[in-house]
């Protein structure tokens, strides 16, 4: 008898793999931007790959400690040759949300877009908790 170990997360990993490996030829539901996050000494960094998305089509919001990056991708691929004409359009809305840490300086968050990559810099609040020893009277 063959025993197979049950893996409850196998289906979830397959869905996740399919979401990130889809190409633009798969239509409207195919666009889920890839996000890289990292923590520096003075700030948190969120880099979002948004190929074909114009800066004007990206929106960055903060609401109740949640950073939301959303927008819409509109790409028109047009090929004119002597004997044929081909037009393909790809479009789709996207949204990614991140819960901000307690030490995030929400007032000074900056975002910039360059060559299809959106970079959001979330500064950290200065740590005012200096260590102090209290003597007991």
CSV table of N, CA, C and O in Angstrom, one decimal, residues 24 27-28 30-31 50-59 70-78 87-94:
chain,number,residue,atom,x,y,z
A,24,UNK,N,1.5,38.6,-19.7
A,24,UNK,CA,0.5,39.6,-20.2
A,24,UNK,C,-0.5,39.1,-21.2
A,24,UNK,O,-1.6,39.6,-21.4
A,27,UNK,N,-4.6,38.1,-20.2
A,27,UNK,CA,-5.7,39.0,-20.1
A,27,UNK,C,-5.8,39.8,-18.8
A,27,UNK,O,-4.9,40.1,-18.1
A,28,UNK,N,-7.1,40.1,-18.5
A,28,UNK,CA,-7.4,41.1,-17.4
A,28,UNK,C,-6.9,40.6,-16.1
A,28,UNK,O,-6.4,41.4,-15.3
A,30,UNK,N,-4.6,38.8,-15.2
A,30,UNK,CA,-3.2,38.3,-15.1
A,30,UNK,C,-2.3,39.2,-14.4
A,30,UNK,O,-1.1,38.9,-14.1
A,31,UNK,N,-2.7,40.4,-14.0
A,31,UNK,CA,-1.8,41.4,-13.5
A,31,UNK,C,-1.8,41.5,-12.0
A,31,UNK,O,-2.7,42.0,-11.4
A,50,UNK,N,6.0,47.6,-11.8
A,50,UNK,CA,4.8,48.0,-12.5
A,50,UNK,C,5.1,48.2,-13.9
A,50,UNK,O,5.0,49.4,-14.4
A,51,UNK,N,5.5,47.2,-14.7
A,51,UNK,CA,5.8,47.4,-16.1
A,51,UNK,C,4.6,47.9,-16.9
A,51,UNK,O,3.5,47.3,-16.8
A,52,UNK,N,4.8,48.9,-17.7
A,52,UNK,CA,3.7,49.4,-18.5
A,52,UNK,C,2.7,50.3,-17.8
A,52,UNK,O,1.7,50.6,-18.4
A,53,UNK,N,2.9,50.6,-16.6
A,53,UNK,CA,2.0,51.5,-15.8
A,53,UNK,C,2.6,52.9,-15.7
A,53,UNK,O,3.7,53.0,-15.3
A,54,UNK,N,1.8,53.8,-16.1
A,54,UNK,CA,2.3,55.2,-16.0
A,54,UNK,C,2.1,55.7,-14.6
A,54,UNK,O,1.3,55.3,-13.8
A,55,UNK,N,3.0,56.7,-14.3
A,55,UNK,CA,3.0,57.3,-12.9
A,55,UNK,C,1.6,57.9,-12.6
A,55,UNK,O,1.2,57.8,-11.4
A,56,UNK,N,0.9,58.4,-13.6
A,56,UNK,CA,-0.4,59.0,-13.3
A,56,UNK,C,-1.4,58.0,-13.0
A,56,UNK,O,-2.5,58.3,-12.5
A,57,UNK,N,-1.2,56.7,-13.3
A,57,UNK,CA,-2.2,55.7,-13.1
A,57,UNK,C,-2.0,54.9,-11.8
A,57,UNK,O,-2.6,53.9,-11.5
A,58,UNK,N,-1.0,55.4,-11.0
A,58,UNK,CA,-0.7,54.8,-9.7
A,58,UNK,C,-1.2,55.6,-8.5
A,58,UNK,O,-1.1,56.8,-8.6
A,59,UNK,N,-1.8,55.0,-7.5
A,59,UNK,CA,-2.4,55.7,-6.4
A,59,UNK,C,-1.8,55.0,-5.1
A,59,UNK,O,-1.8,53.8,-5.0
A,70,UNK,N,-2.4,51.1,-5.5
A,70,UNK,CA,-3.4,50.6,-6.5
A,70,UNK,C,-3.3,51.4,-7.7
A,70,UNK,O,-2.6,52.4,-7.8
A,71,UNK,N,-3.9,50.9,-8.8
A,71,UNK,CA,-3.8,51.5,-10.1
A,71,UNK,C,-4.4,50.7,-11.2
A,71,UNK,O,-5.1,49.7,-10.9
A,72,UNK,N,-4.1,51.1,-12.4
A,72,UNK,CA,-4.6,50.4,-13.5
A,72,UNK,C,-3.5,50.4,-14.6
A,72,UNK,O,-2.8,51.4,-14.9
A,73,UNK,N,-3.3,49.2,-15.2
A,73,UNK,CA,-2.4,49.0,-16.3
A,73,UNK,C,-3.2,49.0,-17.6
A,73,UNK,O,-4.1,48.3,-17.8
A,74,UNK,N,-2.7,49.9,-18.6
A,74,UNK,CA,-3.3,49.9,-19.9
A,74,UNK,C,-2.2,49.9,-20.9
A,74,UNK,O,-1.4,50.9,-21.0
A,75,UNK,N,-2.1,48.8,-21.6
A,75,UNK,CA,-1.1,48.7,-22.6
A,75,UNK,C,-1.7,48.3,-24.0
A,75,UNK,O,-2.6,47.5,-24.1
A,76,UNK,N,-1.3,49.0,-25.0
A,76,UNK,CA,-1.7,48.7,-26.4
A,76,UNK,C,-0.5,48.4,-27.2
A,76,UNK,O,0.4,49.2,-27.4
A,77,UNK,N,-0.5,47.1,-27.7
A,77,UNK,CA,0.6,46.6,-28.6
A,77,UNK,C,0.1,46.6,-30.0
A,77,UNK,O,-0.8,45.8,-30.3
A,78,UNK,N,0.7,47.4,-30.8
A,78,UNK,CA,0.2,47.5,-32.2
A,78,UNK,C,1.3,47.2,-33.2
A,78,UNK,O,2.4,47.8,-33.0
A,87,UNK,N,-3.4,44.3,-33.4
A,87,UNK,CA,-3.5,45.2,-32.2
A,87,UNK,C,-3.9,44.3,-31.0
A,87,UNK,O,-4.9,43.5,-31.1
A,88,UNK,N,-3.1,44.4,-29.9
A,88,UNK,CA,-3.5,43.7,-28.7
A,88,UNK,C,-3.5,44.7,-27.6
A,88,UNK,O,-2.6,45.5,-27.5
A,89,UNK,N,-4.5,44.6,-26.7
A,89,UNK,CA,-4.5,45.5,-25.6
A,89,UNK,C,-4.6,44.6,-24.3
A,89,UNK,O,-5.2,43.6,-24.3
A,90,UNK,N,-3.9,45.1,-23.3
A,90,UNK,CA,-3.8,44.5,-22.0
A,90,UNK,C,-4.2,45.5,-21.0
A,90,UNK,O,-3.7,46.6,-21.0
A,91,UNK,N,-5.1,45.1,-20.1
A,91,UNK,CA,-5.5,46.1,-19.1
A,91,UNK,C,-5.9,45.3,-17.9
A,91,UNK,O,-6.2,44.1,-17.9
A,92,UNK,N,-5.9,46.0,-16.8
A,92,UNK,CA,-6.3,45.4,-15.5
A,92,UNK,C,-6.0,46.3,-14.3
A,92,UNK,O,-5.0,47.0,-14.3
A,93,UNK,N,-6.8,46.2,-13.3
A,93,UNK,CA,-6.6,47.0,-12.1
A,93,UNK,C,-5.9,46.1,-11.1
A,93,UNK,O,-5.9,44.9,-11.2
A,94,UNK,N,-5.1,46.7,-10.3
A,94,UNK,CA,-4.3,46.0,-9.3
A,94,UNK,C,-4.4,46.8,-7.9
A,94,UNK,O,-4.7,48.0,-7.9
